[in-house]
mmCIF file with all atom_site columns, C-alpha atoms in Angstrom:
data_model
loop_
_atom_site.group_PDB
_atom_site.id
_atom_site.type_symbol
_atom_site.label_atom_id
_atom_site.label_alt_id
_atom_site.label_comp_id
_atom_site.label_asym_id
_atom_site.label_entity_id
_atom_site.label_seq_id
_atom_site.pdbx_PDB_ins_code
_atom_site.Cartn_x
_atom_site.Cartn_y
_atom_site.Cartn_z
_atom_site.occupancy
_atom_site.B_iso_or_equiv
_atom_site.pdbx_formal_charge
_atom_site.auth_seq_id
_atom_site.auth_comp_id
_atom_site.auth_asym_id
_atom_site.auth_atom_id
_atom_site.pdbx_PDB_model_num
ATOM 1   C CA . MET A 1 1   ? -6.744  13.042 21.071  1.00 59.00 ? 80  MET A CA 1
ATOM 2   C CA . ALA A 1 2   ? -5.537  13.781 17.532  1.00 77.00 ? 81  ALA A CA 1
ATOM 3   C CA . PHE A 1 3   ? -5.240  16.729 15.194  1.00 81.00 ? 82  PHE A CA 1
ATOM 4   C CA . SER A 1 4   ? -8.686  17.353 13.736  1.00 82.00 ? 83  SER A CA 1
ATOM 5   C CA . GLN A 1 5   ? -8.617  17.186 9.937   1.00 86.00 ? 84  GLN A CA 1
ATOM 6   C CA . GLN A 1 6   ? -11.247 19.934 9.959   1.00 87.00 ? 85  GLN A CA 1
ATOM 7   C CA . LYS A 1 7   ? -8.862  22.192 11.922  1.00 84.00 ? 86  LYS A CA 1
ATOM 8   C CA . LEU A 1 8   ? -6.025  21.388 9.490   1.00 87.00 ? 87  LEU A CA 1
ATOM 9   C CA . ARG A 1 9   ? -8.230  22.289 6.508   1.00 88.00 ? 88  ARG A CA 1
ATOM 10  C CA . ALA A 1 10  ? -9.144  25.588 8.175   1.00 86.00 ? 89  ALA A CA 1
ATOM 11  C CA . ALA A 1 11  ? -5.472  26.367 8.825   1.00 84.00 ? 90  ALA A CA 1
ATOM 12  C CA . ALA A 1 12  ? -4.658  25.686 5.164   1.00 85.00 ? 91  ALA A CA 1
ATOM 13  C CA . ASN A 1 13  ? -6.903  28.630 4.261   1.00 83.00 ? 92  ASN A CA 1
ATOM 14  C CA . ARG A 1 14  ? -4.485  30.973 6.022   1.00 80.00 ? 93  ARG A CA 1
ATOM 15  C CA . SER A 1 15  ? -1.357  29.305 4.667   1.00 64.00 ? 94  SER A CA 1
ATOM 16  C CA . TYR A 1 16  ? 1.745   31.251 3.813   1.00 62.00 ? 95  TYR A CA 1
ATOM 17  C CA . LYS A 1 17  ? 3.629   31.284 0.534   1.00 59.00 ? 96  LYS A CA 1
ATOM 18  C CA . ILE A 1 18  ? 6.758   29.356 1.380   1.00 56.00 ? 97  ILE A CA 1
ATOM 19  C CA . SER A 1 19  ? 9.964   29.071 -0.608  1.00 53.00 ? 98  SER A CA 1
ATOM 20  C CA . VAL A 1 20  ? 11.098  25.617 0.453   1.00 57.00 ? 99  VAL A CA 1
ATOM 21  C CA . ALA A 1 21  ? 14.777  25.794 -0.462  1.00 53.00 ? 100 ALA A CA 1
ATOM 22  C CA . LYS A 1 22  ? 15.083  29.340 0.846   1.00 59.00 ? 101 LYS A CA 1
ATOM 23  C CA . SER A 1 23  ? 13.246  28.426 4.048   1.00 67.00 ? 102 SER A CA 1
ATOM 24  C CA . LEU A 1 24  ? 15.488  25.405 4.765   1.00 72.00 ? 103 LEU A CA 1
ATOM 25  C CA . ASN A 1 25  ? 18.666  27.352 3.997   1.00 73.00 ? 104 ASN A CA 1
ATOM 26  C CA . GLU A 1 26  ? 17.607  30.294 6.166   1.00 76.00 ? 105 GLU A CA 1
ATOM 27  C CA . ALA A 1 27  ? 16.610  27.959 8.986   1.00 74.00 ? 106 ALA A CA 1
ATOM 28  C CA . LYS A 1 28  ? 20.033  26.292 8.903   1.00 73.00 ? 107 LYS A CA 1
ATOM 29  C CA . ILE A 1 29  ? 21.844  29.650 8.777   1.00 78.00 ? 108 ILE A CA 1
ATOM 30  C CA . ASN A 1 30  ? 19.785  30.867 11.739  1.00 75.00 ? 109 ASN A CA 1
ATOM 31  C CA . LYS A 1 31  ? 20.331  27.543 13.557  1.00 73.00 ? 110 LYS A CA 1
ATOM 32  C CA . LYS A 1 32  ? 16.586  26.855 13.610  1.00 75.00 ? 111 LYS A CA 1
ATOM 33  C CA . GLN A 1 33  ? 15.182  23.345 13.693  1.00 76.00 ? 112 GLN A CA 1
ATOM 34  C CA . THR A 1 34  ? 13.704  21.921 10.483  1.00 85.00 ? 113 THR A CA 1
ATOM 35  C CA . ALA A 1 35  ? 11.326  19.060 9.778   1.00 91.00 ? 114 ALA A CA 1
ATOM 36  C CA . PHE A 1 36  ? 10.454  16.848 6.813   1.00 95.00 ? 115 PHE A CA 1
ATOM 37  C CA . LEU A 1 37  ? 6.691   16.272 6.584   1.00 96.00 ? 116 LEU A CA 1
ATOM 38  C CA . CYS A 1 38  ? 5.805   12.802 5.302   1.00 97.00 ? 117 CYS A CA 1
ATOM 39  C CA . HIS A 1 39  ? 2.246   12.741 3.979   1.00 96.00 ? 118 HIS A CA 1
ATOM 40  C CA . SER A 1 40  ? 0.104   11.477 1.136   1.00 96.00 ? 119 SER A CA 1
ATOM 41  C CA . HIS A 1 41  ? -0.268  13.937 -1.714  1.00 93.00 ? 120 HIS A CA 1
ATOM 42  C CA . LYS A 1 42  ? -4.001  13.151 -1.474  1.00 96.00 ? 121 LYS A CA 1
ATOM 43  C CA . ASP A 1 43  ? -3.793  15.012 1.856   1.00 96.00 ? 122 ASP A CA 1
ATOM 44  C CA . ARG A 1 44  ? -2.234  18.120 0.344   1.00 94.00 ? 123 ARG A CA 1
ATOM 45  C CA . VAL A 1 45  ? -4.637  20.478 2.134   1.00 95.00 ? 124 VAL A CA 1
ATOM 46  C CA . LEU A 1 46  ? -4.100  18.741 5.483   1.00 94.00 ? 125 LEU A CA 1
ATOM 47  C CA . ALA A 1 47  ? -0.314  18.921 5.032   1.00 94.00 ? 126 ALA A CA 1
ATOM 48  C CA . GLN A 1 48  ? -0.511  22.603 4.196   1.00 92.00 ? 127 GLN A CA 1
ATOM 49  C CA . GLY A 1 49  ? -2.729  23.202 7.218   1.00 92.00 ? 128 GLY A CA 1
ATOM 50  C CA . LEU A 1 50  ? -0.322  21.391 9.543   1.00 90.00 ? 129 LEU A CA 1
ATOM 51  C CA . GLN A 1 51  ? 2.573   23.330 8.055   1.00 89.00 ? 130 GLN A CA 1
ATOM 52  C CA . THR A 1 52  ? 0.685   26.563 8.764   1.00 87.00 ? 131 THR A CA 1
ATOM 53  C CA . LEU A 1 53  ? -0.126  25.605 12.359  1.00 84.00 ? 132 LEU A CA 1
ATOM 54  C CA . LEU A 1 54  ? 3.468   24.600 13.033  1.00 81.00 ? 133 LEU A CA 1
ATOM 55  C CA . LYS A 1 55  ? 4.869   27.683 11.261  1.00 80.00 ? 134 LYS A CA 1
ATOM 56  C CA . GLU A 1 56  ? 2.690   29.838 13.523  1.00 78.00 ? 135 GLU A CA 1
ATOM 57  C CA . ASP A 1 57  ? 4.503   28.169 16.425  1.00 73.00 ? 136 ASP A CA 1
ATOM 58  C CA . GLY A 1 58  ? 7.950   28.786 14.897  1.00 73.00 ? 137 GLY A CA 1
ATOM 59  C CA . TRP A 1 59  ? 8.562   25.459 13.172  1.00 78.00 ? 138 TRP A CA 1
ATOM 60  C CA . ASP A 1 60  ? 10.087  25.245 9.656   1.00 83.00 ? 139 ASP A CA 1
ATOM 61  C CA . VAL A 1 61  ? 8.450   22.337 7.835   1.00 88.00 ? 140 VAL A CA 1
ATOM 62  C CA . TYR A 1 62  ? 9.571   20.975 4.454   1.00 90.00 ? 141 TYR A CA 1
ATOM 63  C CA . ILE A 1 63  ? 6.896   19.661 2.057   1.00 92.00 ? 142 ILE A CA 1
ATOM 64  C CA . ASP A 1 64  ? 8.183   17.988 -1.105  1.00 92.00 ? 143 ASP A CA 1
ATOM 65  C CA . TRP A 1 65  ? 5.587   19.353 -3.558  1.00 90.00 ? 144 TRP A CA 1
ATOM 66  C CA . GLN A 1 66  ? 6.600   22.895 -2.591  1.00 88.00 ? 145 GLN A CA 1
ATOM 67  C CA . ASP A 1 67  ? 10.156  22.143 -3.712  1.00 86.00 ? 146 ASP A CA 1
ATOM 68  C CA . ASN A 1 68  ? 10.815  23.327 -7.280  1.00 85.00 ? 147 ASN A CA 1
ATOM 69  C CA . GLU A 1 69  ? 13.775  20.934 -7.480  1.00 86.00 ? 148 GLU A CA 1
ATOM 70  C CA . MET A 1 70  ? 11.510  17.862 -7.194  1.00 87.00 ? 149 MET A CA 1
ATOM 71  C CA . PRO A 1 71  ? 10.669  16.034 -10.439 1.00 88.00 ? 150 PRO A CA 1
ATOM 72  C CA . SER A 1 72  ? 7.066   16.574 -11.557 1.00 85.00 ? 151 SER A CA 1
ATOM 73  C CA . ASP A 1 73  ? 6.536   12.797 -11.910 1.00 86.00 ? 152 ASP A CA 1
ATOM 74  C CA . PRO A 1 74  ? 7.819   10.514 -9.130  1.00 85.00 ? 153 PRO A CA 1
ATOM 75  C CA . ASN A 1 75  ? 10.872  8.515  -10.166 1.00 88.00 ? 154 ASN A CA 1
ATOM 76  C CA . LYS A 1 76  ? 14.300  7.404  -8.938  1.00 93.00 ? 155 LYS A CA 1
ATOM 77  C CA . GLU A 1 77  ? 15.438  11.044 -8.677  1.00 92.00 ? 156 GLU A CA 1
ATOM 78  C CA . THR A 1 78  ? 12.417  11.760 -6.441  1.00 91.00 ? 157 THR A CA 1
ATOM 79  C CA . ALA A 1 79  ? 13.527  9.021  -4.054  1.00 94.00 ? 158 ALA A CA 1
ATOM 80  C CA . THR A 1 80  ? 17.095  10.345 -4.034  1.00 95.00 ? 159 THR A CA 1
ATOM 81  C CA . GLN A 1 81  ? 15.951  13.885 -3.265  1.00 93.00 ? 160 GLN A CA 1
ATOM 82  C CA . ILE A 1 82  ? 13.528  12.740 -0.565  1.00 95.00 ? 161 ILE A CA 1
ATOM 83  C CA . LYS A 1 83  ? 16.327  10.779 1.111   1.00 96.00 ? 162 LYS A CA 1
ATOM 84  C CA . SER A 1 84  ? 18.496  13.885 0.954   1.00 94.00 ? 163 SER A CA 1
ATOM 85  C CA . ARG A 1 85  ? 15.812  16.111 2.490   1.00 94.00 ? 164 ARG A CA 1
ATOM 86  C CA . ILE A 1 86  ? 15.127  13.594 5.266   1.00 96.00 ? 165 ILE A CA 1
ATOM 87  C CA . LEU A 1 87  ? 18.857  13.619 6.080   1.00 95.00 ? 166 LEU A CA 1
ATOM 88  C CA . GLU A 1 88  ? 19.120  17.438 5.855   1.00 91.00 ? 167 GLU A CA 1
ATOM 89  C CA . THR A 1 89  ? 16.243  18.167 8.204   1.00 92.00 ? 168 THR A CA 1
ATOM 90  C CA . ASP A 1 90  ? 16.442  17.738 11.941  1.00 90.00 ? 169 ASP A CA 1
ATOM 91  C CA . TRP A 1 91  ? 13.059  16.042 12.377  1.00 92.00 ? 170 TRP A CA 1
ATOM 92  C CA . PHE A 1 92  ? 10.826  13.609 10.526  1.00 97.00 ? 171 PHE A CA 1
ATOM 93  C CA . LEU A 1 93  ? 7.066   14.118 10.921  1.00 95.00 ? 172 LEU A CA 1
ATOM 94  C CA . PHE A 1 94  ? 4.546   11.533 9.689   1.00 95.00 ? 173 PHE A CA 1
ATOM 95  C CA . LEU A 1 95  ? 1.033   12.921 9.076   1.00 95.00 ? 174 LEU A CA 1
ATOM 96  C CA . ALA A 1 96  ? -1.079  9.864  9.880   1.00 93.00 ? 175 ALA A CA 1
ATOM 97  C CA . THR A 1 97  ? -4.242  9.674  7.767   1.00 92.00 ? 176 THR A CA 1
ATOM 98  C CA . SER A 1 98  ? -6.028  6.903  5.915   1.00 91.00 ? 177 SER A CA 1
ATOM 99  C CA . ASN A 1 99  ? -4.220  8.030  2.765   1.00 94.00 ? 178 ASN A CA 1
ATOM 100 C CA . SER A 1 100 ? -0.701  8.134  4.235   1.00 94.00 ? 179 SER A CA 1
ATOM 101 C CA . THR A 1 101 ? -0.981  4.727  5.869   1.00 89.00 ? 180 THR A CA 1
ATOM 102 C CA . ALA A 1 102 ? -2.194  3.251  2.540   1.00 91.00 ? 181 ALA A CA 1
ATOM 103 C CA . SER A 1 103 ? 0.431   5.102  0.469   1.00 92.00 ? 182 SER A CA 1
ATOM 104 C CA . ARG A 1 104 ? 3.331   3.371  -1.271  1.00 91.00 ? 183 ARG A CA 1
ATOM 105 C CA . TRP A 1 105 ? 5.724   6.248  -0.520  1.00 93.00 ? 184 TRP A CA 1
ATOM 106 C CA . CYS A 1 106 ? 4.929   7.102  3.115   1.00 95.00 ? 185 CYS A CA 1
ATOM 107 C CA . PRO A 1 107 ? 5.845   3.709  4.643   1.00 94.00 ? 186 PRO A CA 1
ATOM 108 C CA . TRP A 1 108 ? 9.052   3.771  2.581   1.00 95.00 ? 187 TRP A CA 1
ATOM 109 C CA . GLU A 1 109 ? 9.868   7.277  3.851   1.00 96.00 ? 188 GLU A CA 1
ATOM 110 C CA . ILE A 1 110 ? 9.346   6.415  7.526   1.00 96.00 ? 189 ILE A CA 1
ATOM 111 C CA . GLY A 1 111 ? 11.347  3.217  7.028   1.00 95.00 ? 190 GLY A CA 1
ATOM 112 C CA . TYR A 1 112 ? 14.202  5.258  5.602   1.00 97.00 ? 191 TYR A CA 1
ATOM 113 C CA . ALA A 1 113 ? 13.925  7.829  8.410   1.00 97.00 ? 192 ALA A CA 1
ATOM 114 C CA . ASP A 1 114 ? 13.937  5.005  10.956  1.00 96.00 ? 193 ASP A CA 1
ATOM 115 C CA . ALA A 1 115 ? 17.268  3.836  9.548   1.00 97.00 ? 194 ALA A CA 1
ATOM 116 C CA . VAL A 1 116 ? 19.001  7.241  9.417   1.00 97.00 ? 195 VAL A CA 1
ATOM 117 C CA . LYS A 1 117 ? 17.495  9.327  12.224  1.00 96.00 ? 196 LYS A CA 1
ATOM 118 C CA . SER A 1 118 ? 17.384  8.993  15.979  1.00 95.00 ? 197 SER A CA 1
ATOM 119 C CA . LEU A 1 119 ? 14.042  7.597  17.114  1.00 92.00 ? 198 LEU A CA 1
ATOM 120 C CA . ASP A 1 120 ? 13.730  10.709 19.273  1.00 91.00 ? 199 ASP A CA 1
ATOM 121 C CA . ASN A 1 121 ? 13.605  12.789 16.070  1.00 94.00 ? 200 ASN A CA 1
ATOM 122 C CA . ILE A 1 122 ? 10.745  10.864 14.442  1.00 95.00 ? 201 ILE A CA 1
ATOM 123 C CA . LEU A 1 123 ? 7.285   12.064 15.400  1.00 94.00 ? 202 LEU A CA 1
ATOM 124 C CA . ILE A 1 124 ? 3.856   10.854 14.346  1.00 92.00 ? 203 ILE A CA 1
ATOM 125 C CA . ILE A 1 125 ? 1.112   13.446 13.842  1.00 91.00 ? 204 ILE A CA 1
ATOM 126 C CA . PRO A 1 126 ? -2.129  11.512 14.379  1.00 89.00 ? 205 PRO A CA 1
ATOM 127 C CA . THR A 1 127 ? -5.319  12.866 12.824  1.00 89.00 ? 206 THR A CA 1
ATOM 128 C CA . SER A 1 128 ? -9.004  12.257 13.279  1.00 84.00 ? 207 SER A CA 1
ATOM 129 C CA . ASP A 1 129 ? -11.511 12.641 10.456  1.00 83.00 ? 208 ASP A CA 1
ATOM 130 C CA . ASP A 1 130 ? -14.829 14.484 10.626  1.00 83.00 ? 209 ASP A CA 1
ATOM 131 C CA . ASN A 1 131 ? -16.447 11.358 12.122  1.00 83.00 ? 210 ASN A CA 1
ATOM 132 C CA . GLY A 1 132 ? -13.856 11.143 14.924  1.00 79.00 ? 211 GLY A CA 1
ATOM 133 C CA . LYS A 1 133 ? -11.994 8.163  13.432  1.00 79.00 ? 212 LYS A CA 1
ATOM 134 C CA . HIS A 1 134 ? -8.268  8.103  14.296  1.00 78.00 ? 213 HIS A CA 1
ATOM 135 C CA . TYR A 1 135 ? -5.597  6.882  11.881  1.00 71.00 ? 214 TYR A CA 1
ATOM 136 C CA . GLY A 1 136 ? -2.383  4.925  12.200  1.00 69.00 ? 215 GLY A CA 1
ATOM 137 C CA . ASN A 1 137 ? -0.927  1.481  11.568  1.00 67.00 ? 216 ASN A CA 1
ATOM 138 C CA . GLU A 1 138 ? 0.619   -0.758 14.158  1.00 72.00 ? 217 GLU A CA 1
ATOM 139 C CA . TYR A 1 139 ? 4.165   0.197  13.172  1.00 79.00 ? 218 TYR A CA 1
ATOM 140 C CA . LEU A 1 140 ? 3.424   3.882  13.836  1.00 83.00 ? 219 LEU A CA 1
ATOM 141 C CA . GLN A 1 141 ? 2.979   3.008  17.504  1.00 84.00 ? 220 GLN A CA 1
ATOM 142 C CA . LEU A 1 142 ? 6.750   2.478  17.693  1.00 88.00 ? 221 LEU A CA 1
ATOM 143 C CA . TYR A 1 143 ? 7.295   6.229  17.579  1.00 91.00 ? 222 TYR A CA 1
ATOM 144 C CA . LYS A 1 144 ? 6.553   9.251  19.715  1.00 90.00 ? 223 LYS A CA 1
ATOM 145 C CA . LYS A 1 145 ? 3.607   11.364 18.653  1.00 88.00 ? 224 LYS A CA 1
ATOM 146 C CA . VAL A 1 146 ? 2.824   15.072 18.710  1.00 84.00 ? 225 VAL A CA 1
ATOM 147 C CA . ASP A 1 147 ? -0.669  15.944 19.717  1.00 78.00 ? 226 ASP A CA 1
ATOM 148 C CA . GLU A 1 148 ? -2.707  18.884 20.833  1.00 74.00 ? 227 GLU A CA 1
ATOM 149 C CA . ALA A 1 149 ? -3.023  18.931 24.591  1.00 75.00 ? 228 ALA A CA 1
ATOM 150 C CA . SER A 1 150 ? -4.493  21.098 27.301  1.00 74.00 ? 229 SER A CA 1
ATOM 151 C CA . ASN A 1 151 ? -4.860  21.257 31.043  1.00 77.00 ? 230 ASN A CA 1
ATOM 152 C CA . LYS A 1 152 ? -6.105  23.899 33.470  1.00 78.00 ? 231 LYS A CA 1
ATOM 153 C CA . ILE A 1 153 ? -2.951  25.960 32.995  1.00 80.00 ? 232 ILE A CA 1
ATOM 154 C CA . ARG A 1 154 ? -2.111  25.829 29.293  1.00 77.00 ? 233 ARG A CA 1
ATOM 155 C CA . SER A 1 155 ? -2.850  24.387 25.893  1.00 75.00 ? 234 SER A CA 1
ATOM 156 C CA . GLY A 1 156 ? -0.622  23.693 22.925  1.00 75.00 ? 235 GLY A CA 1
ATOM 157 C CA . TYR A 1 157 ? 1.384   20.744 21.641  1.00 77.00 ? 236 TYR A CA 1
ATOM 158 C CA . ALA A 1 158 ? 2.955   17.920 23.583  1.00 81.00 ? 237 ALA A CA 1
ATOM 159 C CA . VAL A 1 159 ? 5.082   14.901 22.678  1.00 84.00 ? 238 VAL A CA 1
ATOM 160 C CA . PHE A 1 160 ? 3.923   11.547 23.964  1.00 81.00 ? 239 PHE A CA 1
ATOM 161 C CA . ARG A 1 161 ? 6.050   8.411  24.099  1.00 83.00 ? 240 ARG A CA 1
ATOM 162 C CA . PRO A 1 162 ? 4.462   5.191  22.835  1.00 82.00 ? 241 PRO A CA 1
ATOM 163 C CA . ASN A 1 163 ? 1.881   3.762  25.237  1.00 73.00 ? 242 ASN A CA 1
ATOM 164 C CA . THR A 1 164 ? 1.951   6.816  27.524  1.00 71.00 ? 243 THR A CA 1
ATOM 165 C CA . PRO A 1 165 ? -1.068  8.886  26.444  1.00 65.00 ? 244 PRO A CA 1
ATOM 166 C CA . SER A 1 166 ? -1.294  10.864 29.667  1.00 68.00 ? 245 SER A CA 1
ATOM 167 C CA . LYS A 1 167 ? 2.351   11.761 30.218  1.00 73.00 ? 246 LYS A CA 1
ATOM 168 C CA . GLY A 1 168 ? 3.231   14.184 27.436  1.00 75.00 ? 247 GLY A CA 1
ATOM 169 C CA . VAL A 1 169 ? 6.022   16.728 27.454  1.00 80.00 ? 248 VAL A CA 1
ATOM 170 C CA . TRP A 1 170 ? 5.008   20.263 26.474  1.00 75.00 ? 249 TRP A CA 1
ATOM 171 C CA . ILE A 1 171 ? 6.778   21.711 23.494  1.00 71.00 ? 250 ILE A CA 1
ATOM 172 C CA . ASN A 1 172 ? 6.963   25.235 22.135  1.00 63.00 ? 251 ASN A CA 1
ATOM 173 C CA . SER A 1 173 ? 9.085   24.394 19.112  1.00 55.00 ? 252 SER A CA 1
ATOM 174 C CA . LEU A 1 174 ? 10.920  21.437 17.660  1.00 51.00 ? 253 LEU A CA 1
ATOM 175 C CA . ALA A 1 175 ? 13.978  22.452 19.635  1.00 50.00 ? 254 ALA A CA 1
ATOM 176 C CA . SER A 1 176 ? 12.190  21.984 22.965  1.00 47.00 ? 255 SER A CA 1
#
């Protein structure tokens, strides 16, 4: 199972205005967990939809294009600031789509996160397109993934370790 891109697009329609710097600072002050969302800018709507879904579940998710401190054109300063935000946030989320896996920046970002974060704090968010096609490269299978899950008792999000698709751990927030 994967996050439906259609569901992410629908969630983007109810997105919240988010002040990125203010949100991260408030989250830290309130000892809330934060996450950096790695995604292709071609998937802007999907990223915004995921941010909305996770915000509705109490997650604070950083998206670089919402940050007024980011340069308008990607350059060396962009890389420096992205590295800083990856270090500042508690979690690294990789929105797996055809665009993110083909991106020049996304593989670099997850490579950097792999070097500076605990593997337990790197999560893949798999998606499926409108035709049911799932996305992800071989190297993404090294990491745990967050996915929608349900059973007879509950539904929500669960974290699955690599190669264990049926043994997820329910989560209510990134702190769980």
